[in-house]
Structure formats: C-alpha cells, structure tokens
Amino acid sequence: MGSYRVCVCFQRRFKVAEAVPPLEVKEFFNKYADGGTHMTPEQLHRFLLEVQGQSGDDLDASRRIVEQVLHKRHHITKFVRHTLTLDDFHHYLFSPDLNPPIGSQVHQDMTAPLSQYFIYTGHNSYLTGNQLSSDCSDVPIIKALNRGVRVVELDIWPNSTKDDVHVLHGRTLTTPVEFIKCLKSIKEHAFTASPYPVVITLEDHLTPDLQDKAAQMLTQTFGDMLFCPGCENLKVFPSPEELKYRILISTKPPKEYLRADSVQINMKTSQKSVDFDEDESTKEPSVTKAQDEDDIPDMIEQSEDDDESNDGSASGLNSSSASNYKRLIAIHAGKPKGSLKEALKVEADIIRRLSLSEQALEKATVSHGTDVVRVLLCSDLRLFDFVNRFTQKNYLRVYPKGTRFNSSNYKPLIGWMHGAQMVAFNMQGYGKYLWLMHGMFRSNGGCGYVKKPDFLMNEGPDNEIFNPKADMPVKKTLKVKVYVGDGWRMDFKQTHFDLYSPPDFYVRIGIAGVSADEVMKKTKIKEDNWIPDWEEDFSFPLRVPELALLRVEVNEYDTHEKDDFAGQTCLPVSELKQGIRAVPLYDRKGEKYNSVRLLMRFELI
C-alpha cells in the first residue's frame, strides 16, 4: 500500500499490487499446459517453437529455463517440482535476462571487407562534456570502448613546451590529456566489449618531430596489435574477422598535412576551391573555432610541380621520420581538392577515407539541388549516387557540425541510408539521436560492426543506386503489442513523478528509418498506476525494414508541466525476436535501469 499526502491532515492511499499476467499470457499458458495448472518443459518447448519462433532450441534448453525460473523464485521447492505455474511462466516471459527482445550473439557474416560494415564511431572521444570548455580525459574513451564503440577520435597537438603530444580540442578552453595516457587506456579496454578491430582516427596538428614521437608511442604501446598494410594502398581491405584484436590508425599522410598548413598560411592571398564543408549561416566565432580536420577548408589545388617539390627536406621533415609515421596509417584520409563530385570519384587502385560534415552530406543528398551543389551531374547521376558508389568501396565519415557546442548530435540515418560507415557521434551527449545510435549497434551481438544491407553494396539490375526517397512498396509489416510495464516502483522514489498520486504512464512507439517509414504513435494514458497495463496493438508498414529502428519511449503525463521521462529503448527491427518478449528500458544517457521493463509482442510479416 502506498500513501501520498494531500494536505496536513489527509492522505491518499493506493494499493500497489504485483504485476499480473495479461489475458493473452493466461490464454497461452492454458493452451500449452493443456488446461492444467502446471507447464512441463516439454509443453514450454512447444510454446517456444510455435509462438516464440525459437526453432533452434532443443528440449534441454526448455529444461534449463524451467530450472532457472524455479531457482530464482522457489529456492526451497526447486528440487521438489520441475514444472512452471502461471506466475512462473509470466515471470519467465517478463525477464529480460531469460527472454530478451534481440539476440546477444554475433550472427552476421564478418568476412567481408571492412568497408561493407557500419562501424560504431565516436567524435572527439576524449571530451567529458561540451566542445568548448570541458576536460579532456581517457575516461570517456574507456566508457565508449566498454559500450562497444570501435572508432575513437583523438585530436593531437604539441604541448606548451613543444616537446610532447597532448590530446585536446584545439583553440578552445578544453584542458588537455596526455596522448600516451589515452593510448594505454585504449590498449587496456579496446577489446573488453568486442574482439573486432578498433580504429583510431587522428586529427593531427603536430610538428614533424612530434609526428615521429607519436609514431614511436603508437608502436611501443600497441606493438604487433597495429595493423600496418604491407603496400601503400590496399585494393581489397581485410575483414573484421581477419582484423580481430587489431588496432588501425586512420589519418592523413604527413605530406598532406604540410599542404593543408600551407593553405592556412596562404588563405588570404590564394583563390579557394569550393568548400562543401562550410555552412555560412552556422560558422563558429573565430575566437573559438577549432581548426581540426573537421574545420579546415578544402585544400587549394596546387600544380603537380608544387606537389612534387613539397618533400621532407624542403620543409624540414626528415624523410625517415615521415616514413615511420606514414607506415602506421592503415586507412588514409585527406581533404579533397575541388568539388564534392571530384572528391567522391572512385579510384580503382585506392581505398581511402573522406570526411564530410553533416551539412555537406545533407546538401549532397537533397532531392532538389542549389547553386552550391547541383543535383544533376554528368550522365544524369545525382550527387547521392556518387556518395553511394563511393561508400561501396571507400570509407565515408560524417561528423557533427562545428556549432554543436553542447555535444548534441544529428540524425544518423542520413549517413546510414547512403552507406556511410563512420557516422561519428558525440557519445558524451544524450538525446533522441544518440538513442538511435545505441539502437543500431545493439545489432549483431553489440560487436560494433553491422553488415550493410545488400542494396547499399550492389547496384540494381539497371545499374540504379538505392534512393531512400524513392516511392517504394511495403516490404514487411511489423506488428507490435504493448501489454504491461513494471519496475518503476523499484527504481524510483514514490514521489518521483507526482507528489500526490501514483504516475500516469503512456508509451510512445514508432519507427525511425527512411522518411516513408517514419511514424510515432502512442498508447492511452493509464492513470494512478505503477504497473500500467495497456494491452494495445500497433502496426507499422515498412518499405526498408533493413534500416528500420523501433523507438519506444515511456512518459508520465503531467497536466500542468512538461511530461516526465520514464524510460526509452531503440531496437533494430531486423533483429527483433518473434513472440512475447521482455524489453528493458534505459535512461536518457542510455544506461539500463535495474528493473524497468515492458512486456511486448513482436511479429514481422
């Protein structure tokens, strides 16, 4: 019994009952227990096959489930009986550990080239908070790796005495952390959550001698873990399976940094090529503009003679030092010359990484072009065709625009729909878009690599490229039933949501994906109930189920103020298990609640 004080003299009392099995659960129990009061392992096995779709489970798996439930609920009677009551059966169904909504094992083909996967990617991975004044630390790097992030970004700069390498967000008030400390933490935690390769993207602002020192640090820290390609440019990149427990470095070769620096020096007197990374309406103030790879304008096109003369001796760069540094680079990056169309050209013998800001990608993928980015190009190919063809072999990294000072994020699906492998996110922030990122990388056992759908890797029968905005037929329909929710009474104080009564919960549920699939719906509000039972059905027609994410968000209705947040999750539709499942919920930052969960049913037809 819970009580809420209304005034000095009066209290309202509400009965807090245990969660009871929904009607449909009772019906399934009655059917598969053959009308009896207990369900045997054999009967449970039949339920798992016919309702839950677990065709691979044998009878021994059903026996283990019965033993686990009895051990948890009935310590004394676990050796007396080996059957489940209705409450035991409901407990099993409502247990995220025993009956999760998605699998926990790697199940996709991991033997394709690395470029054929979406990769869990962080942006400015060393920042503890905002982009301008937070501390730099190895702690957020460790946290990201333990969550399964596979691409870590480090901005490396000379320290104040120019004799060591620091990690910081340059030209801001962020406090630095030692490069070597970050490397040691990466080595220690790189494969805690996943055995698949970790990519370190370096935004390099070092002098030639410090580049050599950075190369020594990388070699001494990682040793044989480093993947250093035997030839300068790989025609076919190795697979995640081949690169298990390896560290890959991705950055610009040294000579390109020198060229970028010369651009900075001569910017006022030289004619600049088209800058597709820059948004005039959202430029950062010059006093805080961080001049890293994300913000440097396109390199000025130089003559071939200039390029050839820009060697190590001319610039003071020792050729052996440059060679040591360049040898470590597994994925070559670089700002392109000229237009975006030129940057997206696919070269037969070169695999490379291109970085685009979120604005640049949006410009490249709009259905109607502007003077800056024209939709129709040669051979009537739209610009997003170039993006998609580029990502079939090369790496595309998308990063947040520079004005996201508070470490907010953008819609990741824009990148995924066009094959971008590295959709870089501020993992230290939180919000709807980060929830989508978490949801996508719950796929494939949470290993940090998700195989791209075939339609992003192969052209159609008429050489057409996948267009997410095209008019497409419904391919699958996801049917969802929301039965009941529980756990808030264990994880929250009695007065957390309302001082005077139990909470009034409702569920928002919908799809994130291509624009034609996106929708949000909601249940009715269940008033004054810590264990709300909605028993509501929803149907979602999907045109591209391979990229669809199921969004679930629970809120507490408030008449006079903004509704209170009560939990969320995001699940890849392609990974959902059939049948009645226990769905754990997470807080705003993506940390799982101890007890809060929903009982739901899924069917993809």
CSV table of C-alpha atoms in Angstrom, one decimal, residues 125-475:
chain,number,residue,atom,x,y,z
A,125,SER,CA,36.1,10.8,-28.0
A,126,TYR,CA,38.3,12.4,-25.3
A,127,LEU,CA,35.9,15.1,-24.2
A,128,THR,CA,34.0,14.7,-20.9
A,129,GLY,CA,31.3,17.3,-21.8
A,130,ASN,CA,30.8,20.3,-24.1
A,131,GLN,CA,33.1,21.1,-27.1
A,132,LEU,CA,34.5,24.4,-25.7
A,133,SER,CA,35.4,24.1,-22.0
A,134,SER,CA,35.1,20.6,-20.7
A,135,ASP,CA,38.0,18.5,-19.6
A,136,CYS,CA,39.9,16.1,-21.9
A,137,SER,CA,40.3,12.7,-20.4
A,138,ASP,CA,40.8,9.0,-21.1
A,139,VAL,CA,37.6,8.2,-19.1
A,140,PRO,CA,35.1,8.9,-21.8
A,141,ILE,CA,37.3,6.8,-24.2
A,142,ILE,CA,37.2,3.9,-21.8
A,143,LYS,CA,33.4,4.3,-21.4
A,144,ALA,CA,32.9,4.3,-25.2
A,145,LEU,CA,35.0,1.2,-25.7
A,146,ASN,CA,33.2,-0.6,-23.0
A,147,ARG,CA,29.9,0.2,-24.7
A,148,GLY,CA,31.2,-1.3,-28.0
A,149,VAL,CA,32.4,1.8,-29.9
A,150,ARG,CA,35.0,0.8,-32.4
A,151,VAL,CA,36.2,4.1,-33.8
A,152,VAL,CA,37.9,6.5,-31.4
A,153,GLU,CA,38.9,10.0,-32.4
A,154,LEU,CA,41.9,11.9,-30.9
A,155,ASP,CA,42.9,15.5,-31.7
A,156,ILE,CA,46.7,15.6,-31.2
A,157,TRP,CA,48.6,18.8,-30.6
A,158,PRO,CA,52.1,19.8,-29.3
A,159,ASN,CA,52.1,20.6,-25.5
A,160,SER,CA,53.0,24.0,-24.3
A,161,THR,CA,56.8,23.3,-24.4
A,162,LYS,CA,56.6,21.7,-27.8
A,163,ASP,CA,58.3,18.5,-26.6
A,164,ASP,CA,55.4,16.2,-26.1
A,165,VAL,CA,52.0,15.2,-27.6
A,166,HIS,CA,48.7,16.2,-25.9
A,167,VAL,CA,45.1,15.4,-26.8
A,168,LEU,CA,42.7,18.4,-26.7
A,169,HIS,CA,40.1,20.3,-28.8
A,170,GLY,CA,42.4,22.9,-30.2
A,171,ARG,CA,41.9,26.6,-29.8
A,172,THR,CA,39.3,26.1,-27.1
A,173,LEU,CA,39.3,26.1,-23.3
A,174,THR,CA,39.4,22.4,-23.0
A,175,THR,CA,42.1,21.1,-20.7
A,176,PRO,CA,44.5,18.5,-22.3
A,177,VAL,CA,45.3,14.9,-21.5
A,178,GLU,CA,48.5,13.1,-22.5
A,179,PHE,CA,48.4,11.2,-25.7
A,180,ILE,CA,50.3,8.3,-24.2
A,181,LYS,CA,47.7,8.0,-21.4
A,182,CYS,CA,44.9,7.8,-24.0
A,183,LEU,CA,46.8,5.1,-26.0
A,184,LYS,CA,47.4,3.0,-22.9
A,185,SER,CA,43.7,3.1,-21.9
A,186,ILE,CA,42.7,2.2,-25.5
A,187,LYS,CA,45.1,-0.8,-25.3
A,188,GLU,CA,43.7,-1.9,-22.0
A,189,HIS,CA,40.0,-1.6,-22.9
A,190,ALA,CA,39.9,-1.9,-26.7
A,191,PHE,CA,38.5,-5.5,-26.7
A,192,THR,CA,36.5,-5.6,-23.5
A,193,ALA,CA,33.2,-5.4,-25.3
A,194,SER,CA,34.1,-6.8,-28.7
A,195,PRO,CA,37.1,-8.6,-30.3
A,196,TYR,CA,36.7,-6.8,-33.6
A,197,PRO,CA,39.2,-4.1,-34.7
A,198,VAL,CA,39.4,-0.6,-33.1
A,199,VAL,CA,40.2,2.3,-35.5
A,200,ILE,CA,41.9,5.4,-34.0
A,201,THR,CA,41.3,8.4,-36.2
A,202,LEU,CA,43.9,11.1,-35.6
A,203,GLU,CA,43.3,14.8,-36.2
A,204,ASP,CA,47.0,15.6,-36.4
A,205,HIS,CA,48.4,19.1,-35.7
A,206,LEU,CA,51.9,18.0,-34.8
A,207,THR,CA,55.3,19.3,-36.0
A,208,PRO,CA,57.4,16.7,-38.0
A,209,ASP,CA,59.5,15.8,-34.9
A,210,LEU,CA,56.4,15.2,-32.8
A,211,GLN,CA,54.8,13.1,-35.5
A,212,ASP,CA,57.9,10.9,-35.2
A,213,LYS,CA,57.4,10.8,-31.4
A,214,ALA,CA,53.7,10.0,-31.9
A,215,ALA,CA,54.7,7.1,-34.2
A,216,GLN,CA,57.1,5.8,-31.5
A,217,MET,CA,54.3,6.0,-28.9
A,218,LEU,CA,51.9,4.1,-31.1
A,219,THR,CA,54.5,1.4,-31.9
A,220,GLN,CA,55.7,1.0,-28.3
A,221,THR,CA,52.1,0.9,-26.9
A,222,PHE,CA,50.4,-1.4,-29.4
A,223,GLY,CA,53.3,-3.4,-31.0
A,224,ASP,CA,52.0,-6.3,-33.0
A,225,MET,CA,48.4,-5.2,-32.4
A,226,LEU,CA,48.9,-2.5,-35.0
A,227,PHE,CA,47.7,-3.3,-38.5
A,228,CYS,CA,50.2,-1.8,-40.9
A,229,PRO,CA,49.4,-2.6,-44.6
A,230,GLY,CA,52.3,-4.1,-46.5
A,231,CYS,CA,51.7,-1.9,-49.5
A,232,GLU,CA,50.9,1.7,-49.6
A,233,ASN,CA,47.3,1.3,-51.0
A,234,LEU,CA,45.3,-1.8,-50.5
A,235,LYS,CA,43.0,-2.9,-53.4
A,236,VAL,CA,40.9,-5.0,-51.1
A,237,PHE,CA,40.7,-4.2,-47.4
A,238,PRO,CA,40.7,-7.1,-44.8
A,239,SER,CA,37.6,-8.1,-43.0
A,240,PRO,CA,36.6,-7.6,-39.3
A,241,GLU,CA,37.2,-11.3,-38.8
A,242,GLU,CA,40.8,-11.1,-40.2
A,243,LEU,CA,41.4,-7.9,-38.1
A,244,LYS,CA,40.2,-9.3,-34.7
A,245,TYR,CA,42.2,-7.8,-31.8
A,246,ARG,CA,44.0,-5.3,-34.1
A,247,ILE,CA,44.4,-1.6,-33.9
A,248,LEU,CA,44.1,0.5,-37.1
A,249,ILE,CA,45.3,4.1,-37.5
A,250,SER,CA,43.4,6.4,-39.8
A,251,THR,CA,44.8,9.9,-40.6
A,252,LYS,CA,46.3,12.0,-43.4
A,253,PRO,CA,49.8,11.1,-44.6
A,254,PRO,CA,52.4,13.7,-43.4
A,255,LYS,CA,52.9,15.4,-46.7
A,256,GLU,CA,49.2,16.2,-46.9
A,257,TYR,CA,49.3,17.9,-43.5
A,258,LEU,CA,52.1,20.2,-44.8
A,259,ARG,CA,49.9,21.1,-47.8
A,260,ALA,CA,47.0,21.8,-45.5
A,261,ASP,CA,49.2,24.0,-43.4
A,262,SER,CA,50.3,25.9,-46.4
A,263,VAL,CA,46.7,26.5,-47.3
A,264,GLN,CA,46.1,28.0,-43.9
A,265,ILE,CA,49.1,30.4,-44.3
A,266,ASN,CA,48.1,31.5,-47.8
A,267,MET,CA,44.4,31.5,-47.4
A,268,LYS,CA,44.0,35.3,-47.7
A,269,THR,CA,46.0,35.6,-50.9
A,270,SER,CA,45.0,32.4,-52.7
A,271,GLN,CA,41.9,31.5,-54.6
A,272,LYS,CA,40.0,28.8,-52.6
A,273,SER,CA,38.2,25.9,-54.3
A,274,VAL,CA,34.5,25.2,-53.5
A,275,ASP,CA,34.1,24.5,-49.7
A,276,PHE,CA,31.4,21.9,-49.3
A,277,ASP,CA,32.0,21.5,-45.6
A,278,GLU,CA,31.3,25.1,-44.7
A,279,ASP,CA,27.9,26.5,-43.8
A,280,GLU,CA,27.9,30.3,-43.9
A,281,SER,CA,24.9,30.6,-41.7
A,282,THR,CA,26.4,28.5,-38.9
A,283,LYS,CA,30.0,29.4,-38.7
A,284,GLU,CA,31.7,29.3,-35.4
A,285,PRO,CA,33.1,32.6,-33.9
A,286,SER,CA,36.7,32.9,-34.9
A,287,VAL,CA,37.8,33.1,-31.3
A,288,THR,CA,36.5,29.6,-30.6
A,289,LYS,CA,36.8,27.9,-34.0
A,290,ALA,CA,38.7,24.6,-33.5
A,291,GLN,CA,40.9,24.2,-36.5
A,292,ASP,CA,41.0,20.5,-36.8
A,293,GLU,CA,40.3,18.3,-39.8
A,294,ASP,CA,36.6,18.9,-39.4
A,295,ASP,CA,37.0,22.7,-39.8
A,296,ILE,CA,40.0,23.2,-42.2
A,297,PRO,CA,38.7,24.4,-45.6
A,298,ASP,CA,39.4,22.4,-48.7
A,299,MET,CA,43.0,22.4,-49.9
A,300,ILE,CA,43.8,24.8,-52.7
A,301,GLU,CA,44.6,23.0,-55.9
A,302,GLN,CA,48.3,23.1,-56.4
A,303,SER,CA,50.3,22.3,-59.6
A,304,GLU,CA,52.0,19.0,-59.9
A,305,ASP,CA,55.3,20.8,-59.7
A,306,ASP,CA,54.4,22.3,-56.3
A,307,ASP,CA,53.2,18.9,-55.1
A,308,GLU,CA,56.5,17.2,-56.1
A,309,SER,CA,58.7,19.9,-54.6
A,310,ASN,CA,56.9,19.7,-51.2
A,311,ASP,CA,59.1,17.0,-49.9
A,312,GLY,CA,60.5,16.3,-46.4
A,313,SER,CA,63.9,18.1,-47.0
A,314,ALA,CA,62.2,21.3,-48.2
A,315,SER,CA,60.0,21.5,-45.2
A,316,GLY,CA,62.4,20.3,-42.5
A,317,LEU,CA,60.7,16.9,-42.3
A,318,ASN,CA,63.1,14.1,-42.0
A,319,SER,CA,62.2,11.5,-44.7
A,320,SER,CA,62.7,8.5,-42.4
A,321,SER,CA,60.5,10.1,-39.7
A,322,ALA,CA,57.8,10.7,-42.2
A,323,SER,CA,58.1,7.2,-43.4
A,324,ASN,CA,57.8,5.8,-39.9
A,325,TYR,CA,54.6,7.8,-39.3
A,326,LYS,CA,53.1,7.0,-42.7
A,327,ARG,CA,53.8,3.3,-42.4
A,328,LEU,CA,51.4,3.1,-39.4
A,329,ILE,CA,48.4,4.5,-41.4
A,330,ALA,CA,46.0,1.7,-42.3
A,331,ILE,CA,43.2,3.9,-43.7
A,332,HIS,CA,44.4,7.0,-45.5
A,333,ALA,CA,42.4,10.2,-45.1
A,334,GLY,CA,42.6,13.6,-46.7
A,335,LYS,CA,40.6,16.7,-47.6
A,336,PRO,CA,39.8,16.5,-51.3
A,337,LYS,CA,40.7,19.1,-54.0
A,338,GLY,CA,38.0,20.8,-55.9
A,339,SER,CA,34.3,19.9,-55.9
A,340,LEU,CA,32.5,17.3,-53.9
A,341,LYS,CA,31.9,15.4,-57.2
A,342,GLU,CA,35.6,15.1,-57.7
A,343,ALA,CA,36.1,14.1,-54.0
A,344,LEU,CA,33.6,11.2,-54.5
A,345,LYS,CA,35.3,9.7,-57.5
A,346,VAL,CA,36.0,6.0,-57.0
A,347,GLU,CA,39.6,5.1,-58.0
A,348,ALA,CA,40.3,1.5,-58.9
A,349,ASP,CA,43.6,1.1,-57.0
A,350,ILE,CA,43.0,3.3,-54.0
A,351,ILE,CA,40.9,2.8,-50.8
A,352,ARG,CA,40.6,6.0,-48.8
A,353,ARG,CA,38.5,7.8,-46.2
A,354,LEU,CA,36.6,11.0,-46.8
A,355,SER,CA,35.1,13.2,-44.1
A,356,LEU,CA,32.0,15.3,-44.6
A,357,SER,CA,30.2,17.5,-42.2
A,358,GLU,CA,26.5,16.7,-41.5
A,359,GLN,CA,25.6,19.8,-43.6
A,360,ALA,CA,27.7,18.7,-46.5
A,361,LEU,CA,26.1,15.3,-46.6
A,362,GLU,CA,22.6,16.8,-46.4
A,363,LYS,CA,23.4,19.0,-49.3
A,364,ALA,CA,24.7,16.0,-51.3
A,365,THR,CA,21.5,14.0,-50.7
A,366,VAL,CA,18.7,16.5,-51.1
A,367,SER,CA,16.3,15.9,-53.9
A,368,HIS,CA,16.5,19.4,-55.3
A,369,GLY,CA,19.9,21.0,-55.6
A,370,THR,CA,21.1,24.6,-55.2
A,371,ASP,CA,23.8,26.6,-56.9
A,372,VAL,CA,26.3,25.2,-54.4
A,373,VAL,CA,25.5,21.5,-55.0
A,374,ARG,CA,23.7,20.7,-58.2
A,375,VAL,CA,21.5,17.5,-58.2
A,376,LEU,CA,22.1,16.6,-61.9
A,377,LEU,CA,25.7,15.9,-62.9
A,378,CYS,CA,27.3,14.2,-65.9
A,379,SER,CA,25.5,11.1,-67.1
A,380,ASP,CA,22.4,12.3,-65.3
A,381,LEU,CA,23.7,10.9,-62.0
A,382,ARG,CA,22.5,12.6,-58.9
A,383,LEU,CA,25.1,13.6,-56.2
A,384,PHE,CA,23.8,11.0,-53.8
A,385,ASP,CA,24.6,8.4,-56.5
A,386,PHE,CA,28.2,9.4,-56.2
A,387,VAL,CA,28.0,9.2,-52.4
A,388,ASN,CA,26.5,5.7,-52.5
A,389,ARG,CA,29.0,4.4,-55.1
A,390,PHE,CA,31.9,5.9,-53.2
A,391,THR,CA,30.9,4.1,-50.0
A,392,GLN,CA,30.7,0.7,-51.7
A,393,LYS,CA,34.5,0.6,-51.6
A,394,ASN,CA,35.8,3.6,-49.7
A,395,TYR,CA,35.1,4.9,-46.2
A,396,LEU,CA,32.9,7.9,-45.6
A,397,ARG,CA,33.0,9.6,-42.2
A,398,VAL,CA,30.2,12.0,-41.2
A,399,TYR,CA,30.8,14.4,-38.3
A,400,PRO,CA,28.7,16.9,-36.3
A,401,LYS,CA,28.7,20.5,-37.4
A,402,GLY,CA,31.0,22.8,-35.5
A,403,THR,CA,28.3,24.8,-33.8
A,404,ARG,CA,27.1,21.8,-31.7
A,405,PHE,CA,29.0,23.3,-28.8
A,406,ASN,CA,26.9,21.3,-26.3
A,407,SER,CA,27.9,18.0,-27.8
A,408,SER,CA,24.5,17.4,-29.3
A,409,ASN,CA,24.1,15.1,-32.3
A,410,TYR,CA,22.4,14.9,-35.7
A,411,LYS,CA,20.1,12.3,-37.4
A,412,PRO,CA,22.4,9.2,-38.0
A,413,LEU,CA,20.1,7.7,-40.6
A,414,ILE,CA,21.1,10.3,-43.1
A,415,GLY,CA,24.5,8.8,-43.2
A,416,TRP,CA,23.5,5.1,-43.0
A,417,MET,CA,21.0,5.5,-45.8
A,418,HIS,CA,23.8,6.5,-48.1
A,419,GLY,CA,26.3,3.9,-47.0
A,420,ALA,CA,28.5,6.0,-44.6
A,421,GLN,CA,30.4,3.6,-42.5
A,422,MET,CA,31.6,6.0,-39.8
A,423,VAL,CA,28.7,8.2,-38.6
A,424,ALA,CA,30.6,10.0,-35.9
A,425,PHE,CA,28.7,10.9,-32.7
A,426,ASN,CA,29.4,12.8,-29.5
A,427,MET,CA,29.0,9.9,-27.1
A,428,GLN,CA,29.2,12.2,-24.1
A,429,GLY,CA,25.9,13.9,-25.0
A,430,TYR,CA,22.5,12.3,-25.0
A,431,GLY,CA,19.1,12.6,-26.7
A,432,LYS,CA,16.9,11.0,-29.3
A,433,TYR,CA,19.6,10.7,-32.0
A,434,LEU,CA,22.1,9.1,-29.6
A,435,TRP,CA,19.4,6.6,-28.7
A,436,LEU,CA,19.1,5.7,-32.4
A,437,MET,CA,22.9,5.2,-32.5
A,438,HIS,CA,22.7,2.9,-29.4
A,439,GLY,CA,19.8,1.0,-31.0
A,440,MET,CA,21.6,0.4,-34.4
A,441,PHE,CA,24.6,-1.0,-32.6
A,442,ARG,CA,22.6,-3.4,-30.4
A,443,SER,CA,22.6,-5.3,-33.7
A,444,ASN,CA,24.9,-8.3,-34.3
A,445,GLY,CA,25.5,-9.0,-30.7
A,446,GLY,CA,26.6,-5.4,-29.9
A,447,CYS,CA,30.1,-6.1,-31.5
A,448,GLY,CA,30.3,-2.6,-33.0
A,449,TYR,CA,30.1,-3.8,-36.7
A,450,VAL,CA,26.8,-4.1,-38.6
A,451,LYS,CA,26.8,-5.5,-42.1
A,452,LYS,CA,25.4,-3.0,-44.6
A,453,PRO,CA,22.3,-4.2,-46.5
A,454,ASP,CA,23.0,-5.7,-49.9
A,455,PHE,CA,21.2,-2.8,-51.6
A,456,LEU,CA,23.8,-0.4,-50.3
A,457,MET,CA,26.6,-2.6,-51.6
A,458,ASN,CA,25.3,-3.6,-55.0
A,459,GLU,CA,23.7,-1.7,-57.9
A,460,GLY,CA,20.3,-2.8,-59.2
A,461,PRO,CA,19.6,-4.6,-62.4
A,462,ASP,CA,19.6,-1.4,-64.4
A,463,ASN,CA,22.7,0.0,-62.6
A,464,GLU,CA,20.5,2.1,-60.3
A,465,ILE,CA,21.6,3.1,-56.9
A,466,PHE,CA,19.4,2.9,-53.8
A,467,ASN,CA,17.4,6.1,-53.4
A,468,PRO,CA,15.9,6.3,-49.9
A,469,LYS,CA,13.4,9.0,-51.1
A,470,ALA,CA,12.0,6.9,-54.0
A,471,ASP,CA,8.5,5.7,-53.9
A,472,MET,CA,8.8,2.1,-52.7
A,473,PRO,CA,6.3,-0.7,-52.0
A,474,VAL,CA,5.8,-2.0,-48.5
A,475,LYS,CA,8.2,-4.9,-48.0
